[in-house]
Tab-separated table of C-alpha atoms in Angstrom:
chain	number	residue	atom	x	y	z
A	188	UNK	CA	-4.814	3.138	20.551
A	189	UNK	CA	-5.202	-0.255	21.787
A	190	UNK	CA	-4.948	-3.514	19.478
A	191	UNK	CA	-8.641	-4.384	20.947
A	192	UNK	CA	-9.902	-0.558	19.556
A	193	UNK	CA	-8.121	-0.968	16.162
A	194	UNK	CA	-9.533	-4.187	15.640
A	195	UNK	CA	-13.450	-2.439	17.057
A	196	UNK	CA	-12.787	0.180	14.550
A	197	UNK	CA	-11.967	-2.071	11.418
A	198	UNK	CA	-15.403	-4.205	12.425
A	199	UNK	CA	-17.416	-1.020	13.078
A	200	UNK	CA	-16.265	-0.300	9.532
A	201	UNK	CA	-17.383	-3.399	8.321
A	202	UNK	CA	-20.419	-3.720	9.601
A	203	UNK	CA	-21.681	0.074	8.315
A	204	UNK	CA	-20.461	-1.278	5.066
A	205	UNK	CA	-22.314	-4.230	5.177
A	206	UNK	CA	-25.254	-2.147	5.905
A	207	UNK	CA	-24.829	-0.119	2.992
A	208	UNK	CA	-24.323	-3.765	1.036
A	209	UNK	CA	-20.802	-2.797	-0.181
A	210	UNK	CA	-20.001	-6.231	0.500
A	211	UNK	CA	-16.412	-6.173	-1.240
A	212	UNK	CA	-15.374	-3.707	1.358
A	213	UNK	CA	-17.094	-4.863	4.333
A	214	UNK	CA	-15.400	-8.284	3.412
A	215	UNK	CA	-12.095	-6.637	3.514
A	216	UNK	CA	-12.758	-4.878	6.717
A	217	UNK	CA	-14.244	-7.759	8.738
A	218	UNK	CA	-11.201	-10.184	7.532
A	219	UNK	CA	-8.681	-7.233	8.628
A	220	UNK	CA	-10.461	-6.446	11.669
A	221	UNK	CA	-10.907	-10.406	12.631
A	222	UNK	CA	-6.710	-10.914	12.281
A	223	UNK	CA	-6.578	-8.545	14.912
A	224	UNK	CA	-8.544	-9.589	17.198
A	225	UNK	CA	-7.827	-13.377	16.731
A	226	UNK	CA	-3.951	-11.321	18.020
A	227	UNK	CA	-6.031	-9.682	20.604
A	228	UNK	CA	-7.633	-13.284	21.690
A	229	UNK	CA	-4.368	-15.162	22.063
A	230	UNK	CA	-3.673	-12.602	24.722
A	231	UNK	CA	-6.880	-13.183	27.050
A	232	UNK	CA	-7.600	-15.550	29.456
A	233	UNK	CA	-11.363	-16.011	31.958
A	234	UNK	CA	-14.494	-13.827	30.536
A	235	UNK	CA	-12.866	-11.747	28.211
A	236	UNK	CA	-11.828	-14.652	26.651
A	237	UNK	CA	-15.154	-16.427	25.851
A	238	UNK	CA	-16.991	-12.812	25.331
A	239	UNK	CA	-13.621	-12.469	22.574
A	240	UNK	CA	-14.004	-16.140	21.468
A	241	UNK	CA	-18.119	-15.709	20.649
A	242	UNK	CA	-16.905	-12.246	18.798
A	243	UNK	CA	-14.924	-13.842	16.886
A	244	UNK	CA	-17.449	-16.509	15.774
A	245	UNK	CA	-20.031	-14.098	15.282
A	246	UNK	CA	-18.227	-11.861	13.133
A	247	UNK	CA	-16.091	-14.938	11.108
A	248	UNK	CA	-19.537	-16.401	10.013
A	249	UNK	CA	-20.789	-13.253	8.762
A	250	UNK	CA	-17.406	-12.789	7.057
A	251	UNK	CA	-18.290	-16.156	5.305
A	252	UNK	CA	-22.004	-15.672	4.455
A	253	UNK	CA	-20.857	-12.204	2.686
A	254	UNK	CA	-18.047	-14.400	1.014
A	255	UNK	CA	-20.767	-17.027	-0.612
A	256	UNK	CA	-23.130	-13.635	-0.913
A	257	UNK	CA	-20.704	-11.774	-3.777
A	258	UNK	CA	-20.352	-15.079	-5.642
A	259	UNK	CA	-24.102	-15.739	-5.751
A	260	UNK	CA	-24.640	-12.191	-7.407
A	261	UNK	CA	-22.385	-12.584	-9.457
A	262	UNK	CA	-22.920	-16.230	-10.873
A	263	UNK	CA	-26.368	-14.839	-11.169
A	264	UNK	CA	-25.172	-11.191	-12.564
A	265	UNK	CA	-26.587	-8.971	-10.400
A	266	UNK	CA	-23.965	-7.440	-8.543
A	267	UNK	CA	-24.173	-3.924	-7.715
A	268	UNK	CA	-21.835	-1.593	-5.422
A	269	UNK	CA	-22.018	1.879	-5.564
A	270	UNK	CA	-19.450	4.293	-3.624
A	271	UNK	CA	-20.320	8.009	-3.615
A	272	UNK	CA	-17.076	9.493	-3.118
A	273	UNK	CA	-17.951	13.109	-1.712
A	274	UNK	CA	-16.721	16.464	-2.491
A	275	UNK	CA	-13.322	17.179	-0.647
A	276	UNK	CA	-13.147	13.642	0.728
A	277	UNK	CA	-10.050	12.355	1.336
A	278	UNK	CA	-9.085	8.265	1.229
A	279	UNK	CA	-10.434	6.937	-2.405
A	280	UNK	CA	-6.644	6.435	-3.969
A	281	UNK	CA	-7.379	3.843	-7.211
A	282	UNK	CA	-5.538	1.473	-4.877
A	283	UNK	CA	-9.014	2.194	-2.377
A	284	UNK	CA	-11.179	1.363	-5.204
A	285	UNK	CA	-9.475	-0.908	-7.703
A	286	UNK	CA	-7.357	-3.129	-5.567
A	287	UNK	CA	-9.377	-5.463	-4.170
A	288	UNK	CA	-10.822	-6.822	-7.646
A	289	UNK	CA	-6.959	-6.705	-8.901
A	290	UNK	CA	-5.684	-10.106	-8.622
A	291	UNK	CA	-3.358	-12.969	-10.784
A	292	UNK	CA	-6.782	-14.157	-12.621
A	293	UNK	CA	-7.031	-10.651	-14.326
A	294	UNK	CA	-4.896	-11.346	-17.354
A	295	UNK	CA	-6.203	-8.133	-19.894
A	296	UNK	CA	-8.175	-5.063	-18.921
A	297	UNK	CA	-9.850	-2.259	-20.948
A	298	UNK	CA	-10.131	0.967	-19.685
A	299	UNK	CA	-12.800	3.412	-21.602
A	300	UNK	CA	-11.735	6.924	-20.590
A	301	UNK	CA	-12.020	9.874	-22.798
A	302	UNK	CA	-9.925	12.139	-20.410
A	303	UNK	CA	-6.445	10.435	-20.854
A	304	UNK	CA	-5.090	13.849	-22.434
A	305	UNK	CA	-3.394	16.462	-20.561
A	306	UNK	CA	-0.212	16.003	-18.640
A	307	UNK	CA	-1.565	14.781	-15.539
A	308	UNK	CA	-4.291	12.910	-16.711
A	309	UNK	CA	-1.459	10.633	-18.560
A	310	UNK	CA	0.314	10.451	-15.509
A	311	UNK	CA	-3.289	8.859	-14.298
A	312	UNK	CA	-2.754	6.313	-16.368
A	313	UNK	CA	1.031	5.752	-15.613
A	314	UNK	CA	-0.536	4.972	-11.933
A	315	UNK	CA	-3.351	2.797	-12.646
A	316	UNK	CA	-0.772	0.623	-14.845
A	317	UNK	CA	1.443	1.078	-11.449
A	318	UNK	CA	-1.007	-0.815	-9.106
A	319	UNK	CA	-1.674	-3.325	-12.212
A	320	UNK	CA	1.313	-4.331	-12.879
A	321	UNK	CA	1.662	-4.501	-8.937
A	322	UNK	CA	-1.519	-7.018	-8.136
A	323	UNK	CA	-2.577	-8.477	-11.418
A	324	UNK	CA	0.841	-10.586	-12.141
A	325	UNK	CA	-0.807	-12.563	-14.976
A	326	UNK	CA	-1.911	-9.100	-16.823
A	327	UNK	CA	-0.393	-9.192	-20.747
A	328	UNK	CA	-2.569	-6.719	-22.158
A	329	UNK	CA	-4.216	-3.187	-21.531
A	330	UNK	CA	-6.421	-1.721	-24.182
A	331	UNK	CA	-6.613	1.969	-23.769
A	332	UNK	CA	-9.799	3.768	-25.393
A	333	UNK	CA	-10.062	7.253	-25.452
A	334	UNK	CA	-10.070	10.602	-27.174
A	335	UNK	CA	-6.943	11.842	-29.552
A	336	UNK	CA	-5.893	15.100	-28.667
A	337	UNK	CA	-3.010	15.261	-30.301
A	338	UNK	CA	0.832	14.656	-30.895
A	339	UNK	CA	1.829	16.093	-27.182
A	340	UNK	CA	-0.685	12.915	-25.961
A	341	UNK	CA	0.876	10.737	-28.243
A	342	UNK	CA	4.086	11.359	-26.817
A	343	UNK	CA	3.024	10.874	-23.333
A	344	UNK	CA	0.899	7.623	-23.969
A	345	UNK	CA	3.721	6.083	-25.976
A	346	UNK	CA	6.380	6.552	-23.006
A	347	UNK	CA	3.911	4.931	-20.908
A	348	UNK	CA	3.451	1.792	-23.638
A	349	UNK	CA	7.344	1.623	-23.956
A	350	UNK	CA	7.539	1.277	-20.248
A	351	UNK	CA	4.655	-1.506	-19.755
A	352	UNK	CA	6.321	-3.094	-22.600
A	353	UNK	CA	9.737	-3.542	-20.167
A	354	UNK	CA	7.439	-5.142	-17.755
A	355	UNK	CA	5.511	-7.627	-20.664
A	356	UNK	CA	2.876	-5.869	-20.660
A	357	UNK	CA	1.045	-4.764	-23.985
A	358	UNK	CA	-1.029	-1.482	-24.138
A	359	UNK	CA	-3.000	-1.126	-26.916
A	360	UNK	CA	-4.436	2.367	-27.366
A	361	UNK	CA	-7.500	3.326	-29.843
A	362	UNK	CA	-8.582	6.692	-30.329
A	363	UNK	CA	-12.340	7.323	-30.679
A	364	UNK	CA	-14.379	10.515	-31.396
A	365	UNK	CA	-17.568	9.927	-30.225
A	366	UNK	CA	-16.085	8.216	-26.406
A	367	UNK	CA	-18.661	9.628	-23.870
A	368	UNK	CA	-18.750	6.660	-21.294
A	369	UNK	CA	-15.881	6.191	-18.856
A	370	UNK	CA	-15.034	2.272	-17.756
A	371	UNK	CA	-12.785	-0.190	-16.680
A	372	UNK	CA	-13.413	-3.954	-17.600
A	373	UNK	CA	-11.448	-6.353	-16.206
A	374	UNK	CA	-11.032	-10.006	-17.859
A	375	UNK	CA	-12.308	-11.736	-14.678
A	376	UNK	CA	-16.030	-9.953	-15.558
A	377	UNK	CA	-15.225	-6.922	-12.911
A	378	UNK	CA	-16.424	-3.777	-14.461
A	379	UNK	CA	-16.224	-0.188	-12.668
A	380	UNK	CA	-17.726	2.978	-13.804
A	381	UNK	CA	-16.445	6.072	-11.968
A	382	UNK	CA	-18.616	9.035	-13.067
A	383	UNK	CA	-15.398	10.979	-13.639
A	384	UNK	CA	-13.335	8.494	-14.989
A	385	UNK	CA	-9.533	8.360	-13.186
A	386	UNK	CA	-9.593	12.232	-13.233
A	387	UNK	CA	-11.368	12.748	-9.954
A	388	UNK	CA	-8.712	14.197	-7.408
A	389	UNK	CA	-8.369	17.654	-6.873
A	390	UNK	CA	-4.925	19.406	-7.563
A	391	UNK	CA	-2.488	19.007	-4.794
A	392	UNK	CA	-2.208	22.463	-3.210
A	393	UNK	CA	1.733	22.920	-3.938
A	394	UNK	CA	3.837	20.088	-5.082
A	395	UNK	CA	5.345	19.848	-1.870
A	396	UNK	CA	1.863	19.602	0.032
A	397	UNK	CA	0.650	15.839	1.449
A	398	UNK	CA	-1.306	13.927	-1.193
A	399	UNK	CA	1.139	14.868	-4.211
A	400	UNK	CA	2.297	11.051	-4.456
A	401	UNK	CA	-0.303	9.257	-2.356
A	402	UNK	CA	-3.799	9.414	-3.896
A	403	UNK	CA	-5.209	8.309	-0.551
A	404	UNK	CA	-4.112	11.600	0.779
A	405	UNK	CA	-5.768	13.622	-2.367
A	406	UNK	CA	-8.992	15.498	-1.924
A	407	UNK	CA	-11.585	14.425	-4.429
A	408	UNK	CA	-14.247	15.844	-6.361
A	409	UNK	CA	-17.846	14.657	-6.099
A	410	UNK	CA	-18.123	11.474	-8.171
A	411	UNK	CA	-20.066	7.913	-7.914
A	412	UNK	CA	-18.358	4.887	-8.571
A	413	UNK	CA	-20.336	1.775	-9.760
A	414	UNK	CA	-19.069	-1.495	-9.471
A	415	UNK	CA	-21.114	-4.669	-11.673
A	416	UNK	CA	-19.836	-8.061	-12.612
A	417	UNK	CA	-21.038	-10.471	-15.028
A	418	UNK	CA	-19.505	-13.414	-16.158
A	419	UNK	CA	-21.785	-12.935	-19.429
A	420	UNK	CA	-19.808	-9.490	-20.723
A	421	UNK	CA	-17.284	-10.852	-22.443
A	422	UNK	CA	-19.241	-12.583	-25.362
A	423	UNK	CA	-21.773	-9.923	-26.006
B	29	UNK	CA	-1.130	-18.851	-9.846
B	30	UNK	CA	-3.103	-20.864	-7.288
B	31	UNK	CA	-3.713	-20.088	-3.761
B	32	UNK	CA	-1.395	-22.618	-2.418
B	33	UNK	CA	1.622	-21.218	-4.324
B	34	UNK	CA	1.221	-17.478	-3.134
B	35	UNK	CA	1.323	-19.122	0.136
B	36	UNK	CA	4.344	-21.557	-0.878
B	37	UNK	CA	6.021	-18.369	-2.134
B	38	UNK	CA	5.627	-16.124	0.636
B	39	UNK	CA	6.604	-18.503	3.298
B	40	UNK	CA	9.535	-19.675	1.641
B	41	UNK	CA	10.181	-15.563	1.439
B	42	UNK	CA	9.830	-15.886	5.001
B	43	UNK	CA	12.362	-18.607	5.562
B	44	UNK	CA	15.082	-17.143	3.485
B	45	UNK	CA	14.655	-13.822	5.897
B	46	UNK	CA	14.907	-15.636	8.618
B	47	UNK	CA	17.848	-17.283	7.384
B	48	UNK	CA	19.438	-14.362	7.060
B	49	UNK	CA	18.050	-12.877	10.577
B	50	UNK	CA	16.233	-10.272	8.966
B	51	UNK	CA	13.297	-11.086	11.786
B	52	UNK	CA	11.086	-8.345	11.333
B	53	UNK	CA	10.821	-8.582	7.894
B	54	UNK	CA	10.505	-12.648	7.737
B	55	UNK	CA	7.619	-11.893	10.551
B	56	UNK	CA	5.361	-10.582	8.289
B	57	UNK	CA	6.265	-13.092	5.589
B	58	UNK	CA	5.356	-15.522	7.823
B	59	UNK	CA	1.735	-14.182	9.196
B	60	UNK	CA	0.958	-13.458	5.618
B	61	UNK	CA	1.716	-16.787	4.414
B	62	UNK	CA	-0.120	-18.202	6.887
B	63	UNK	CA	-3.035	-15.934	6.348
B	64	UNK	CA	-3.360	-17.248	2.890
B	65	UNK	CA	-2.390	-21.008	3.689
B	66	UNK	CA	-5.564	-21.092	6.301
B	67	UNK	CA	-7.779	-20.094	3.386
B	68	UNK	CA	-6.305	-23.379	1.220
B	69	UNK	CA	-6.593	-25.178	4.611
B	70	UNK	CA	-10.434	-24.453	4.365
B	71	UNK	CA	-11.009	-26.353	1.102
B	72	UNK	CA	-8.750	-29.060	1.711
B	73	UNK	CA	-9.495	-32.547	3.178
B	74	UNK	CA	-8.104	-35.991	3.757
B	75	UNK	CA	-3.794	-36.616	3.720
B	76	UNK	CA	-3.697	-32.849	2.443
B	77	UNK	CA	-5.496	-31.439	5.380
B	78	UNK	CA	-3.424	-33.417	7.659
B	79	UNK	CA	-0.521	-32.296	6.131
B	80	UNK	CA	-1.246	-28.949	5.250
B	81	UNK	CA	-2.468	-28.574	9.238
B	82	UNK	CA	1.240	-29.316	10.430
B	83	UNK	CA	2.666	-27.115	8.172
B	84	UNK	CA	0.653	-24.305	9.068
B	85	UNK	CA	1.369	-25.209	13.052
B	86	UNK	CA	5.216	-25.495	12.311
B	87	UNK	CA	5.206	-21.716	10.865
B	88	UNK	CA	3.226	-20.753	13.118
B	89	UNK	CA	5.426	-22.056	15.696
B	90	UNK	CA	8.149	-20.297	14.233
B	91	UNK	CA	6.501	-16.579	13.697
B	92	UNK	CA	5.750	-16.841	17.596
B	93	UNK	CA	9.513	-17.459	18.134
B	94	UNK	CA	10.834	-15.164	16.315
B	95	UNK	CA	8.221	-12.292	17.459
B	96	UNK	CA	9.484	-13.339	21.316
B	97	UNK	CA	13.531	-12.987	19.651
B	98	UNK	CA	12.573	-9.919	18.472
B	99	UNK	CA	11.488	-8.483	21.610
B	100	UNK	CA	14.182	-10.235	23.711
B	101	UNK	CA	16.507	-8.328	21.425
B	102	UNK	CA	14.756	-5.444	22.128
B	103	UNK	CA	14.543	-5.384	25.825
B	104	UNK	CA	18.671	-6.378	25.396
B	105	UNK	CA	19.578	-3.401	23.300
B	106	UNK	CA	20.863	-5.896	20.463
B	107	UNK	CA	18.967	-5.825	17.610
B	108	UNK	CA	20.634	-5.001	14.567
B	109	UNK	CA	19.039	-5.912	10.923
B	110	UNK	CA	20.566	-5.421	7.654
B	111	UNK	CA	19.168	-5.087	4.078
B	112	UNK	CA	21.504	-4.783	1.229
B	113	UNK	CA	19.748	-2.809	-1.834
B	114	UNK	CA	21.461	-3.839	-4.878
B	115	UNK	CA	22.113	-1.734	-7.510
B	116	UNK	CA	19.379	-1.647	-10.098
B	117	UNK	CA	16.909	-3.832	-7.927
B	118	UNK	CA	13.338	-2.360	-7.385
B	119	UNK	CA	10.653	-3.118	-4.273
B	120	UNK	CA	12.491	-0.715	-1.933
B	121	UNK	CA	9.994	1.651	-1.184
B	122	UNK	CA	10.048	3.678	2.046
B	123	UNK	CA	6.708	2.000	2.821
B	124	UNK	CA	8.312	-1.777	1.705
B	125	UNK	CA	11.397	-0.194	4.445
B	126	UNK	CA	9.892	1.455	7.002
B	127	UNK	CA	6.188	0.665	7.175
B	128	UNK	CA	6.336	-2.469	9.586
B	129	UNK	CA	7.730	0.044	12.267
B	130	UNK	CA	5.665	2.832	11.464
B	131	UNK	CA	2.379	2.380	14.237
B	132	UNK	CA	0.046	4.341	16.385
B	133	UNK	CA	2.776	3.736	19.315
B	134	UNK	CA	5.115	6.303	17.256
B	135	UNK	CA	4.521	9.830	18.433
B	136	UNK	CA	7.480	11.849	17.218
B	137	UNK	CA	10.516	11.477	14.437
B	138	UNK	CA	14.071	12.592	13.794
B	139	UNK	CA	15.093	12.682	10.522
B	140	UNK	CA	18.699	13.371	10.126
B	141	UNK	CA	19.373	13.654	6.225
B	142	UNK	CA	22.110	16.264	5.103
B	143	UNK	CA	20.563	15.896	1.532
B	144	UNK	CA	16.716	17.308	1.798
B	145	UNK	CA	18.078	20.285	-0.195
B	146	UNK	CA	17.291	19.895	-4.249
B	147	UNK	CA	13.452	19.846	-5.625
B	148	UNK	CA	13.503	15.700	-5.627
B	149	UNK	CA	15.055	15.445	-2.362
B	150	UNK	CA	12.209	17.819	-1.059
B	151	UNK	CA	9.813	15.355	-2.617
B	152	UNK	CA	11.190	13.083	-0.864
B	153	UNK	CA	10.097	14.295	2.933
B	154	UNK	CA	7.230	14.522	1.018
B	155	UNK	CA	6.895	10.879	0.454
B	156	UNK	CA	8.061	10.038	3.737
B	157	UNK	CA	6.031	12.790	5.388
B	158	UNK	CA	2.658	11.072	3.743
B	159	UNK	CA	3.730	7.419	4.889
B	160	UNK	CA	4.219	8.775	8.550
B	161	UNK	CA	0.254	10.634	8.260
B	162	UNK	CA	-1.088	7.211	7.720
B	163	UNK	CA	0.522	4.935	9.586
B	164	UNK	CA	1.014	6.827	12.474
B	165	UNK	CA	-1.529	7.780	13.979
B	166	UNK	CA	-0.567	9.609	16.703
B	167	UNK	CA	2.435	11.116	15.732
B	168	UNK	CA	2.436	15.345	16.315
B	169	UNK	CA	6.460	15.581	16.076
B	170	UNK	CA	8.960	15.476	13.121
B	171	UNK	CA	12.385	17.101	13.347
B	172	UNK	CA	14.310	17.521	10.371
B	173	UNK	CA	18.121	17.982	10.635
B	174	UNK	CA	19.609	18.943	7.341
B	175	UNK	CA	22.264	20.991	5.647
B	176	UNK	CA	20.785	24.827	4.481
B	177	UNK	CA	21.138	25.215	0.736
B	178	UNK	CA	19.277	28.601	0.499
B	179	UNK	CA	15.962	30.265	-0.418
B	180	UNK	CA	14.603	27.427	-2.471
B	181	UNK	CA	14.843	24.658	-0.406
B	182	UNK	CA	13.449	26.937	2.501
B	183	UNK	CA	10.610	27.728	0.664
B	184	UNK	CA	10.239	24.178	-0.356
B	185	UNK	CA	10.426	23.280	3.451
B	186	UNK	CA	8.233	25.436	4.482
B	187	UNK	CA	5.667	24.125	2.170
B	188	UNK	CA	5.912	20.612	3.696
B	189	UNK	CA	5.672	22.247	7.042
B	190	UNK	CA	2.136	23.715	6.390
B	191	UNK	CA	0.755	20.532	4.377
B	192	UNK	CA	1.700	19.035	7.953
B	193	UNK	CA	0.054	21.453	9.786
B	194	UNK	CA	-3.032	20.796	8.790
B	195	UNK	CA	-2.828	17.575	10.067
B	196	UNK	CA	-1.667	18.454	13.091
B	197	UNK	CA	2.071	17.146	12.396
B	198	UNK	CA	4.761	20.001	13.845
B	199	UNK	CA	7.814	19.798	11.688
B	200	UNK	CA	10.560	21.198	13.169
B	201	UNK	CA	13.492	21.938	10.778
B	202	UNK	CA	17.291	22.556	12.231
B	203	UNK	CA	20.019	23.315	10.058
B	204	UNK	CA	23.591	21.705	11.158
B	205	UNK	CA	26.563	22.401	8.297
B	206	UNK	CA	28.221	20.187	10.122
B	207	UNK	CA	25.620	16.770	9.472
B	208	UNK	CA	27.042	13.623	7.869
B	209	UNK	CA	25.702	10.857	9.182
B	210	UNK	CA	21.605	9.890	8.132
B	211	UNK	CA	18.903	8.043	10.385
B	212	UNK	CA	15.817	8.458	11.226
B	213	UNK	CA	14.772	7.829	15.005
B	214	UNK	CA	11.520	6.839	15.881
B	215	UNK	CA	10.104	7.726	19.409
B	216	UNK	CA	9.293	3.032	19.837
B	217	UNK	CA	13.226	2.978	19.707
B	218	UNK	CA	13.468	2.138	16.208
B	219	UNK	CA	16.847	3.477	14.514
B	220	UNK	CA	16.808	2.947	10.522
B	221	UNK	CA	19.657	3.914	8.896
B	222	UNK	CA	19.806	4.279	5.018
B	223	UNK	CA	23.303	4.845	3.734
B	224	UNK	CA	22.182	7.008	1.409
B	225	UNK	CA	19.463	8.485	3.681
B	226	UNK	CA	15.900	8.891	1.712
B	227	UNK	CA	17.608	9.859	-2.166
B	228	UNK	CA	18.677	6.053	-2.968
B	229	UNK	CA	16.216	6.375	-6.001
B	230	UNK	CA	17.414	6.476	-9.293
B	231	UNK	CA	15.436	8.974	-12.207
B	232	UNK	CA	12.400	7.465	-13.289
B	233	UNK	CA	12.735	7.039	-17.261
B	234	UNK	CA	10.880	9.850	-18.457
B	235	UNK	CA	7.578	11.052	-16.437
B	236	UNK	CA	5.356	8.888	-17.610
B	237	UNK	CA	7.436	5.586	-16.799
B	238	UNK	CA	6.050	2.980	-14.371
B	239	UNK	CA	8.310	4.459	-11.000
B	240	UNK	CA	7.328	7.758	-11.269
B	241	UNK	CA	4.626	7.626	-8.813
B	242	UNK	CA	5.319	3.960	-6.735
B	243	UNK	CA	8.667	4.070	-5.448
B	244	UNK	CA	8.624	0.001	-5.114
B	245	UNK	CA	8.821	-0.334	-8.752
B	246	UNK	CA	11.850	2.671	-9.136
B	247	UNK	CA	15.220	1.002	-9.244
B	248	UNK	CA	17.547	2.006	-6.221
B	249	UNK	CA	21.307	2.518	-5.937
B	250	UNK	CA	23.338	0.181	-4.230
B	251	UNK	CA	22.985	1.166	-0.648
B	252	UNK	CA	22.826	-0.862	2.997
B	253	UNK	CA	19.837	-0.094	5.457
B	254	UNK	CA	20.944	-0.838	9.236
B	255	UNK	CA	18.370	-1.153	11.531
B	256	UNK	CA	18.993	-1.131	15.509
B	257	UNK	CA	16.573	-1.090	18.465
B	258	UNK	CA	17.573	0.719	21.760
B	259	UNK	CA	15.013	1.882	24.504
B	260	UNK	CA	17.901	3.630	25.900
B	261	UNK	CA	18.675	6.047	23.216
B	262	UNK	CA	16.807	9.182	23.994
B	263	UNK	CA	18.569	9.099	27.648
B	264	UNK	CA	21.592	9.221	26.255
């Protein structure tokens, strides 16, 4: 595949994402998508060059307007993204869906999840706090809400508190009984409901099959994840 | 952190690579730095504009220099990079190692590796095996070339082999008892060599330690990663 067809890909992308107004992606997708071709550009000369240049343009000022769009909704509170992630779709890792919202201005996070229990969905947890600990540099705090299940839980949860601890990090778990609602709040007024919660990949087929260590890779199960901001959470 | 330091940080990165003619790596140091310091550029106006401008043309300068010593070192036979992994230090992931030669331009891969023989060695191809899916594109060859430690690992093998399948990747595995030497050989020309081959990982802490999943944040043992280029070493 050409450089010129990668970058057409990445703005085809964009552009059905725009459609859909999942303007955090599209953004994404229209900035990757433009570095290439701006590559792509340095290498023309004549025609091409100008058709390239105008592309460029075209798609850098949409880029822009999308930019100003997401902080508009949200000054005003009324962002809304929704993802459907289908059955047996492939692609939706939490580094798909969390990481562009992840950044050094998120300095706590509460996650609202009443399925941090069993064995693997601990190890869910272990790598969400991977990619935070990863992209939010400033994070000090993680507040963990969710159902007790027991001392086997305990166990798990505690190794993973010890081990944010060696990295500054404080996670501060609270058990509730009556936890139906699944959500992750970020201190920068990001908050994103996933229907399931983190526990929505299927098994891994052996645990030497593709997709055991890289989510991306990992069939899902049917869920929708909604993605709000408001500035005005925090003091309700 | 603001803007303007992520860029300061990454392009000093960048010259400290360079420094130490680790060119491929201090590339992408560079255009990411860059990336970032055109966004501050943006915003900026007056002496800083100015100033920031001839900073960003002086890098930029530089990443097109050392992209053209790259490939003159190429097209020479003579490129030869070296990473030292200390003991203890973390952010060696195979996709921190090997991602910036991993493209759509690789189409098959030797991996010769004595030790793909216990359970976490296994998991290792695995790894490897789902960094390869996504970044290459095109690939629809991997030989393995290992040692044969018995039924297990053969089953083990064989279960990597069918996850591959399914996307179309043969793997082909030959047993040598005979193998000391690792590297892995990619079809561009690119020869990586990991003294340790792919099991330079230490044990995660317990299971639900941050590691267990992302391999950047699992400290390594000391080993030294050689990389050469040579388009003349599948005649040979």
């Amino acid at each position: 595949m050409s450089l010129q067809s990668t970058a057409g890909n990445l703005l085809q992308r964009a552009v059905e994402l725009d459609g859909k107004k999942r303007y955090t992606e599209a953004l994404i997708c229209y900035q990757e998508g433009l570095q290439v071709l701006v590559d792509v550009l340095k290498e023309q000369d004549g025609e091409k060059r100008v058709y390239l240049r105008a592309k460029v343009e075209e798609y850098m000022k949409r880029a822009e307007q999308i930019k100003e769009l997401i902080e508009k909704l949200k000054r005003e509170g009324n962002f809304h993204e929704q993802i459907h992630v289908e059955n047996d779709s492939i692609g939706h890792s939490y580094n798909s869906i969390f990481s562009r919202f992840l950044d050094q201005d998120v300095d706590n996070i509460r996650i609202e999840d009443p399925y941090i229990r069993t064995h693997h969905q601990c190890q869910n947890l272990v790598r969400f706090s991977e990619l935070v600990v990863k992209k939010c540099t400033q994070v000090r705090f993680i507040e963990l809400i969710t159902v007790n299940s027991g001392a086997e839980q305990a166990k798990w949860l505690n190794e993973v508190q010890n081990s944010l601890l060696q990295r500054k990090v404080n996670l501060k778990i609270t058990y509730s009984d009556t936890l139906h609602d699944r959500q992750i709040t970020l201190s920068t007024g990001w908050i994103i409901k996933i229907g399931r919660g983190l526990d929505y990949f299927k098994a891994p087929q052996t645990k030497f099959s593709l997709g055991t260590f890289d989510l991306d890779l990992r069939p899902c199960h049917e869920t929708t994840v909604d993605i709000f901001h408001s500035n005005t959470v925090r003091n309700k």
